[in-house]
Short mmCIF file of C-alpha atoms in Angstrom, two decimals:
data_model
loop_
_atom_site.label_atom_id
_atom_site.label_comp_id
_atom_site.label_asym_id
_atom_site.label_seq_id
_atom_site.Cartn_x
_atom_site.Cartn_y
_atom_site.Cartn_z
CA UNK A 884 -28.35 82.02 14.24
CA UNK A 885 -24.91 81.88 12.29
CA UNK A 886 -23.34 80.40 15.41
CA UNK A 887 -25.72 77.82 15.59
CA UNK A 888 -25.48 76.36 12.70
CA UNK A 889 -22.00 76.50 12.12
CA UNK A 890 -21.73 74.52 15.79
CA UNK A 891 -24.32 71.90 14.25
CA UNK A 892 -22.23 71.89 11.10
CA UNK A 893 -19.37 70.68 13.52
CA UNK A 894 -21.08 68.25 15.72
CA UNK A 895 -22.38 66.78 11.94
CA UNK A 896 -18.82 66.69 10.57
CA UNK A 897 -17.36 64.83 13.36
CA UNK A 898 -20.32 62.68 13.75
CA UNK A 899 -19.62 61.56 10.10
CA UNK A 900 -15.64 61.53 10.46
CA UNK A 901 -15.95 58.93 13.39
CA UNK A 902 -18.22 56.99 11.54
CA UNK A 903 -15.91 56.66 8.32
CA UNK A 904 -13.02 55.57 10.89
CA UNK A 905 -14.93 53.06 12.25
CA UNK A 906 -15.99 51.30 8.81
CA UNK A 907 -12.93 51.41 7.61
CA UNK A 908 -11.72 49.54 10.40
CA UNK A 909 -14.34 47.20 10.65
CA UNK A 910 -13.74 46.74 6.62
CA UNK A 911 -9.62 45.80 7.57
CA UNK A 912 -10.84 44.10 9.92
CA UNK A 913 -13.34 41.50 7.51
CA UNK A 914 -10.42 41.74 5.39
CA UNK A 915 -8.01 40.08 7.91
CA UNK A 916 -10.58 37.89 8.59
CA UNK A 917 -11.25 36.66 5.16
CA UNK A 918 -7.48 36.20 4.17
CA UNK A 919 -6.84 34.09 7.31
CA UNK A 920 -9.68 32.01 6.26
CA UNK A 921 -8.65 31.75 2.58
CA UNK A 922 -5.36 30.61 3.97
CA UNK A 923 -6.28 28.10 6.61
CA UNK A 924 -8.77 26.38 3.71
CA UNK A 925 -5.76 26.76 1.44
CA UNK A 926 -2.97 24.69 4.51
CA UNK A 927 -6.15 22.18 4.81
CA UNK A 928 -6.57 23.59 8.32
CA UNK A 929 -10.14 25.14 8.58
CA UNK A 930 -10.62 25.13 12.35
CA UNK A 931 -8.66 22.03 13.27
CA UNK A 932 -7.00 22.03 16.70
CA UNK A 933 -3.60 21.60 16.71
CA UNK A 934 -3.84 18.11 17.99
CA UNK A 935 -6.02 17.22 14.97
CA UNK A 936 -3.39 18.87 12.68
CA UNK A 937 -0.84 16.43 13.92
CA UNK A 938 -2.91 13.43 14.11
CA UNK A 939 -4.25 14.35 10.26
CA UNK A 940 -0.32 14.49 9.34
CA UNK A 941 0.75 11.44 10.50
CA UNK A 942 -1.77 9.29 8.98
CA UNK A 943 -1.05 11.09 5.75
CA UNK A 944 2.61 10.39 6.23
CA UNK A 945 1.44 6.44 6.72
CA UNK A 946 -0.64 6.34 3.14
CA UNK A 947 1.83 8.11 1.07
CA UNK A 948 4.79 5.99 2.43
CA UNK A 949 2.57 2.48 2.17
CA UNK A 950 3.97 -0.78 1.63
CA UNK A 951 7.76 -0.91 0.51
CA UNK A 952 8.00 -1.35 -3.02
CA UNK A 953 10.32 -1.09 -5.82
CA UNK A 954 10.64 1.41 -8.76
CA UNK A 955 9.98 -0.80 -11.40
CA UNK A 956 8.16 -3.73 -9.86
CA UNK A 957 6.58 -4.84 -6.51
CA UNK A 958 8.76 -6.85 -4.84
CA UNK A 959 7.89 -10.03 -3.03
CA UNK A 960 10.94 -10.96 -1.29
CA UNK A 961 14.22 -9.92 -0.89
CA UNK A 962 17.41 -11.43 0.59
CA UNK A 963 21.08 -9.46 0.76
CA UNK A 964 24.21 -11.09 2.04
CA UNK A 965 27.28 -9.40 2.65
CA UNK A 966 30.95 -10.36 3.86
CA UNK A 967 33.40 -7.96 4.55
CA UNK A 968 36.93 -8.16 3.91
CA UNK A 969 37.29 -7.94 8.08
CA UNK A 970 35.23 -10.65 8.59
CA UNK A 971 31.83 -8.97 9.38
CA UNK A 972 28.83 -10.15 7.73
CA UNK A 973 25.47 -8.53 7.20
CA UNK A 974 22.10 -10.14 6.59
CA UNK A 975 19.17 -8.35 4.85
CA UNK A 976 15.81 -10.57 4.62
CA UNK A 977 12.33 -9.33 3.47
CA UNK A 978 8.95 -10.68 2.61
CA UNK A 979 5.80 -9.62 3.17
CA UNK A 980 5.16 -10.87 6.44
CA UNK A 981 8.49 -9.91 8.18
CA UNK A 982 11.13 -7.47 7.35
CA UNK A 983 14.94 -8.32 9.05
CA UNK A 984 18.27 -6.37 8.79
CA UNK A 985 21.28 -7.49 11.12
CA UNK A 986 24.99 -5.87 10.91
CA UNK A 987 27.52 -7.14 12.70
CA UNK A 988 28.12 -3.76 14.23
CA UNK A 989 24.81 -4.59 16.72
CA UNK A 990 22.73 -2.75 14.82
CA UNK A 991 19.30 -4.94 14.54
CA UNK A 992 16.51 -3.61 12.85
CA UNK A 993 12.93 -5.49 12.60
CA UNK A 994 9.41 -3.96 12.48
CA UNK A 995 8.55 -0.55 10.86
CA UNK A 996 12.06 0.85 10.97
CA UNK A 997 13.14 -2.91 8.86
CA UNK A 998 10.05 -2.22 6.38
CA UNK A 999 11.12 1.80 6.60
CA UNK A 1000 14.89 0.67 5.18
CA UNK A 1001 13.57 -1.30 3.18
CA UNK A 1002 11.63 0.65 0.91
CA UNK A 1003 14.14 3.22 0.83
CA UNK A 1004 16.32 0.52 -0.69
CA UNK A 1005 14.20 -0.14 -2.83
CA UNK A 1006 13.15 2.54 -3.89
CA UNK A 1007 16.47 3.92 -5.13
CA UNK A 1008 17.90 0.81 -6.73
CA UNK A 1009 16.87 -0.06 -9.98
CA UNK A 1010 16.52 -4.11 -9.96
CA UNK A 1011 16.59 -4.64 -13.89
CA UNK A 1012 18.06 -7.78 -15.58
CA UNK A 1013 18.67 -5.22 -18.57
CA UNK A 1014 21.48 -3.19 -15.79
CA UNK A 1015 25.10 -3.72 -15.66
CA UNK A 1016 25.63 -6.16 -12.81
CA UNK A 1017 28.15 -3.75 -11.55
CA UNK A 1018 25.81 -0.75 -11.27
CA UNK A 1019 23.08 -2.85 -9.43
CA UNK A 1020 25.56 -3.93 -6.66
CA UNK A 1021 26.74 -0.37 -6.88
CA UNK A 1022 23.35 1.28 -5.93
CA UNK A 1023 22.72 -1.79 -3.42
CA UNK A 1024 25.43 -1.33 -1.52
CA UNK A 1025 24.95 3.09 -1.19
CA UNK A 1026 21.79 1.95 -0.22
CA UNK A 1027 22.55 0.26 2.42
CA UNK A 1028 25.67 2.35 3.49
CA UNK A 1029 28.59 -0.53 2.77
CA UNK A 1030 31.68 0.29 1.14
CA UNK A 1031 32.07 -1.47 -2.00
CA UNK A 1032 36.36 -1.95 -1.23
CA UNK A 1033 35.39 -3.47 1.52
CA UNK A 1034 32.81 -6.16 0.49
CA UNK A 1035 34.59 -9.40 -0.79
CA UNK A 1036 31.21 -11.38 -0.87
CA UNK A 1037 27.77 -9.65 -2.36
CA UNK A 1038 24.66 -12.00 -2.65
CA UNK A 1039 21.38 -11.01 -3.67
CA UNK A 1040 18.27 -12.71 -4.36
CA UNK A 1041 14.96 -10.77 -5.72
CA UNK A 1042 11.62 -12.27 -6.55
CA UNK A 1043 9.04 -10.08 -7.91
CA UNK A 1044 4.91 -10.37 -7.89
CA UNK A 1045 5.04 -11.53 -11.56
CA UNK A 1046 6.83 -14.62 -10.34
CA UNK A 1047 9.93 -13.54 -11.91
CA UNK A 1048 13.63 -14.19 -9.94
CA UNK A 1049 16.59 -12.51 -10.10
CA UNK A 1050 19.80 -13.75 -8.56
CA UNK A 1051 23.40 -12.35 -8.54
CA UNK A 1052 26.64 -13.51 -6.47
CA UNK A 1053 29.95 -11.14 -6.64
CA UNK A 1054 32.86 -13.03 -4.81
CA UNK A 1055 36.06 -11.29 -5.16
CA UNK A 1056 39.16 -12.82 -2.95
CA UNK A 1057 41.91 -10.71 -2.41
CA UNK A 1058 40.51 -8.01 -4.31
CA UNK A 1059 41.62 -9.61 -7.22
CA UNK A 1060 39.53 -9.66 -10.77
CA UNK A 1061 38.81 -11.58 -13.94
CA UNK A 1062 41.43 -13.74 -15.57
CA UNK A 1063 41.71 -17.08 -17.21
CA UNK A 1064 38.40 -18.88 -16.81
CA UNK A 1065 38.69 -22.09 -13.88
CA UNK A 1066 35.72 -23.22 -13.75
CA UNK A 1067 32.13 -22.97 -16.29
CA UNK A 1068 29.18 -23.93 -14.99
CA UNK A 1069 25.39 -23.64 -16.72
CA UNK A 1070 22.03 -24.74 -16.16
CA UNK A 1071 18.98 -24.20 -18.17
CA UNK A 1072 15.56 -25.01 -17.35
CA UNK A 1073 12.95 -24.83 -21.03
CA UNK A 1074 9.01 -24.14 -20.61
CA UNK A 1075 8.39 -27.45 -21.50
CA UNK A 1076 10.09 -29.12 -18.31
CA UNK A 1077 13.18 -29.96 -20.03
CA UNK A 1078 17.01 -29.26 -18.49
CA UNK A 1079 20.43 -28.99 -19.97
CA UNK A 1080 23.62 -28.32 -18.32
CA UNK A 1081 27.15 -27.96 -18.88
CA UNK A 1082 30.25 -28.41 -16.95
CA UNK A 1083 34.07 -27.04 -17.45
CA UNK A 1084 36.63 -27.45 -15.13
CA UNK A 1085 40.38 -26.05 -15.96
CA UNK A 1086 42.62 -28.11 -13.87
CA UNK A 1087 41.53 -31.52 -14.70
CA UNK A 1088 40.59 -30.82 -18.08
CA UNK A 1089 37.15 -32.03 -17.38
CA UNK A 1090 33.66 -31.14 -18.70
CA UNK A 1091 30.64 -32.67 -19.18
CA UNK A 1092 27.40 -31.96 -21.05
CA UNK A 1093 23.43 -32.95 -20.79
CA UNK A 1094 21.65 -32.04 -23.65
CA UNK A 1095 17.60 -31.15 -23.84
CA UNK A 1096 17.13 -34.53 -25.21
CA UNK A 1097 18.29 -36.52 -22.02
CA UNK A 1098 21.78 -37.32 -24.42
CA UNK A 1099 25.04 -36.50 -22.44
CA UNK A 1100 28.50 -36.12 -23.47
CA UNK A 1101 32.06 -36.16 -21.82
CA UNK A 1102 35.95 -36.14 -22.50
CA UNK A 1103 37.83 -34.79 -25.00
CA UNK A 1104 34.62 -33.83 -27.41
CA UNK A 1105 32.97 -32.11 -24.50
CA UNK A 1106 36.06 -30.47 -23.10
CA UNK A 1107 36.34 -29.26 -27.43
CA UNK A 1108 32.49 -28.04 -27.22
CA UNK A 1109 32.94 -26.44 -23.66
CA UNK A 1110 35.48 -24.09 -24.90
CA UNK A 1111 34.38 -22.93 -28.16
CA UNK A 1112 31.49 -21.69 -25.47
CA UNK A 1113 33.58 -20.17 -23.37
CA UNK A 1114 35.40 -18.54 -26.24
CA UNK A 1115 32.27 -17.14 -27.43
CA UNK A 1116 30.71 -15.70 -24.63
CA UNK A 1117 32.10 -12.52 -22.25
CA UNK A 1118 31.07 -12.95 -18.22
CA UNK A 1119 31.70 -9.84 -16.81
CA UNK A 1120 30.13 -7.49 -13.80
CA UNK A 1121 30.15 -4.84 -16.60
CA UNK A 1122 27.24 -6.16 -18.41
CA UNK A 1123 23.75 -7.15 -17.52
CA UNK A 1124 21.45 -10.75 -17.70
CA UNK A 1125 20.00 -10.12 -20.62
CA UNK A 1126 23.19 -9.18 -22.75
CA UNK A 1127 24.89 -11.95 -21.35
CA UNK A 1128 21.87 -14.86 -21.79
CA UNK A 1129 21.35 -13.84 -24.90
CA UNK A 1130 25.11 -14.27 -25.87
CA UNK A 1131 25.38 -17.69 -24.51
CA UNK A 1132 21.81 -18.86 -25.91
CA UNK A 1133 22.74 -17.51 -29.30
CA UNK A 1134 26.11 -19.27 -29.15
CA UNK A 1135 23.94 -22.99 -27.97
CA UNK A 1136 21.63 -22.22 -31.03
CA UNK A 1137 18.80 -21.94 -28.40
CA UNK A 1138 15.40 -20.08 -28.76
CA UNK A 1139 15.43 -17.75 -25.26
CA UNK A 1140 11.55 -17.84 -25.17
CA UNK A 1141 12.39 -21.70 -24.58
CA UNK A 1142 14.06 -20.97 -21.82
CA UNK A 1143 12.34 -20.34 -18.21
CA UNK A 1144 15.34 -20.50 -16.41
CA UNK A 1145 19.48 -19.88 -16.63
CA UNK A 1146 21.91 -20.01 -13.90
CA UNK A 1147 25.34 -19.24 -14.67
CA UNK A 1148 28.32 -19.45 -12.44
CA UNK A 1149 31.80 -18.39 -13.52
CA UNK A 1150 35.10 -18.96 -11.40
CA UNK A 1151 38.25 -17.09 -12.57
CA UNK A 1152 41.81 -18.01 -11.73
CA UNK A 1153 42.67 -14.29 -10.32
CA UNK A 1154 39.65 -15.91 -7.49
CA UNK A 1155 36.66 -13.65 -8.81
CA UNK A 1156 33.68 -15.72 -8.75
CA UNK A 1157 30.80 -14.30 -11.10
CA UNK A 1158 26.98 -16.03 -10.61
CA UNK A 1159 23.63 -15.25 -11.89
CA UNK A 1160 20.67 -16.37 -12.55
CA UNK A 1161 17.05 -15.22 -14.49
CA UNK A 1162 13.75 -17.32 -13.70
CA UNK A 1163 11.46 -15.47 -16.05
CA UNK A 1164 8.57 -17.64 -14.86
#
C-alpha cells in the first residue's frame, strides 16, 4: 500500500513539473510575442511587407522634402551667375515651373536633382536684405561648392512670393578691392510712381541729377551735390541693403516708406564694382 502511493505521488509530481515547464514557456513565449508587436507598432511596421515598408518610405521622403523653399521666405525665382577667374562660367536659374543648373565642367542638372540642389541652397543661405552682402555671397557660393578666390563675377537675383526683389552684383577684377570711387550711380522708384536718379562720373567730372519733381540738374552744382553724397554714404560688401539705403535716403532727406525701389551701382578705381538693388513692392 506504501509503495503505491508513493509511485502515484511520483507519477503526480512529474505530471505537475512538466506542466509548470510548459507554461512557463508558453508565457516567454506570449512575451516575445507581445514585445515584437509593441515594437513593430512602435517602427510603424505592423505587418507590412517589406515592399510596403519601402514604398511607405519613399513617399514619406517626397512630403517632408516638398517644394524647394527658403528659410525665411518662399522663393519664387532665382537666378545665380558666376565667372571664374579661368574663364568658366556657371548659370543657376529657378522658378516654379523649371529648375536649371549648368557648370562649365559638363555637369548639367535639370529635373528633380535641379529642384533637389536647389532647395538645399536654399535652405542653408539666409537671403536677408538686413545680411552683410559679403556673408550672403559667402553662404551662396559653399552652397553651391565655388571657391570664393576664384569667382571674379557673382550675380544674383531673388524674388520672393510677397513680390519683394532682391538683387546683388560683386565684380572684382584682378582681385583687387575698394578705392577711390569712379563712378556713382542711383535710381529710386517712390510708391506714388515717381523716379529720381543721380549720376557721378570721376574722369570727366560729370554728374547729373533728376529730382522727384521732374527738375534736373548738371555741372558744377551737381558734380558739388554728387559728392557731398558720396562723402556721406559707405558702399561696402561688409554691410547689408538696409544699412546702406537707409544711409543714402537719410543723407537725400528722403522718407524710405516713399521709396518702392533703389538700385545702386558703385565702380571703384582699384576695378571692384559693387551693385544692389531692393524692390520692396
Amino acid at each position: 500500500m506504501k509503495k503505491m502511493t508513493a509511485g502515484m505521488a511520483a507519477v503526480i509530481l512529474l505530471a505537475g513539473c512538466g506542466t509548470g515547464q510548459e507554461t512557463s514557456e508558453t508565457a516567454t513565449a506570449d512575451t516575445g510575442n507581445a514585445e515584437q508587436q509593441q515594437a513593430d507598432t512602435a517602427n510603424g511596421n505592423g505587418n507590412a511587407t517589406e515592399g510596403e515598408l519601402a514604398a511607405d518610405s519613399a513617399e514619406t521622403a517626397m512630403q517632408d522634402e516638398g517644394a524647394p523653399s527658403a528659410a525665411n521666405g518662399e522663393i519664387r525665382e532665382f537666378d545665380l551667375e558666376l565667372e571664374f577667374t579661368d574663364g568658366r562660367e556657371w548659370d543657376f536659374d529657378y522658378d516654379r515651373n523649371k529648375a536649371l543648373i549648368e557648370r562649365d565642367s559638363g555637369d548639367r542638372l535639370s529635373g528633380q536633382d535641379a529642384q533637389d540642389e536647389f532647395g538645399r541652397l536654399f535652405q542653408s543661405v539666409q537671403f536677408s536684405t538686413s545680411s552683410p552682402l559679403e556673408d550672403i555671397k559667402r553662404e551662396v557660393l559653399e552652397a553651391v561648392n565655388a571657391e570664393q578666390p576664384d569667382v571674379r563675377d557673382f550675380e544674383l537675383d531673388v524674388k520672393f512670393d510677397s513680390g519683394e526683389e532682391m538683387e546683388i552684383d560683386h565684380d572684382v577684377r584682378n582681385g583687387v578691392n575698394s578705392g577711390e570711387v569712379g563712378e556713382f550711380s542711383l535710381e529710386l522708384q517712390f510708391t506714388d510712381g515717381g523716379e529720381a536718379s543721380y549720376e557721378f562720373e570721376s574722369d570727366g567730372r560729370e554728374a547729373e541729377i533728376e529730382r522727384r519733381d521732374g527738375s534736373e540738374i548738371e555741372g558744377a552744382n551737381a558734380m558739388k551735390e554728387m559728392e557731398q553724397l558720396i562723402g556721406q554714404v559707405t558702399i561696402t560688401m561688409g554691410r547689408s541693403i538696409d544699412d546702406m539705403k537707409t544711409e543714402v535716403l537719410q543723407a537725400l532727406s528722403i522718407d524710405a516708406a516713399e521709396v518702392r525701389d533703389l538700385e545702386l551701382e558703385i565702380d571703384y578705381r582699384g576695378g571692384e564694382e559693387i551693385k544692389f538693388s531692393h524692390d520692396a513692392e
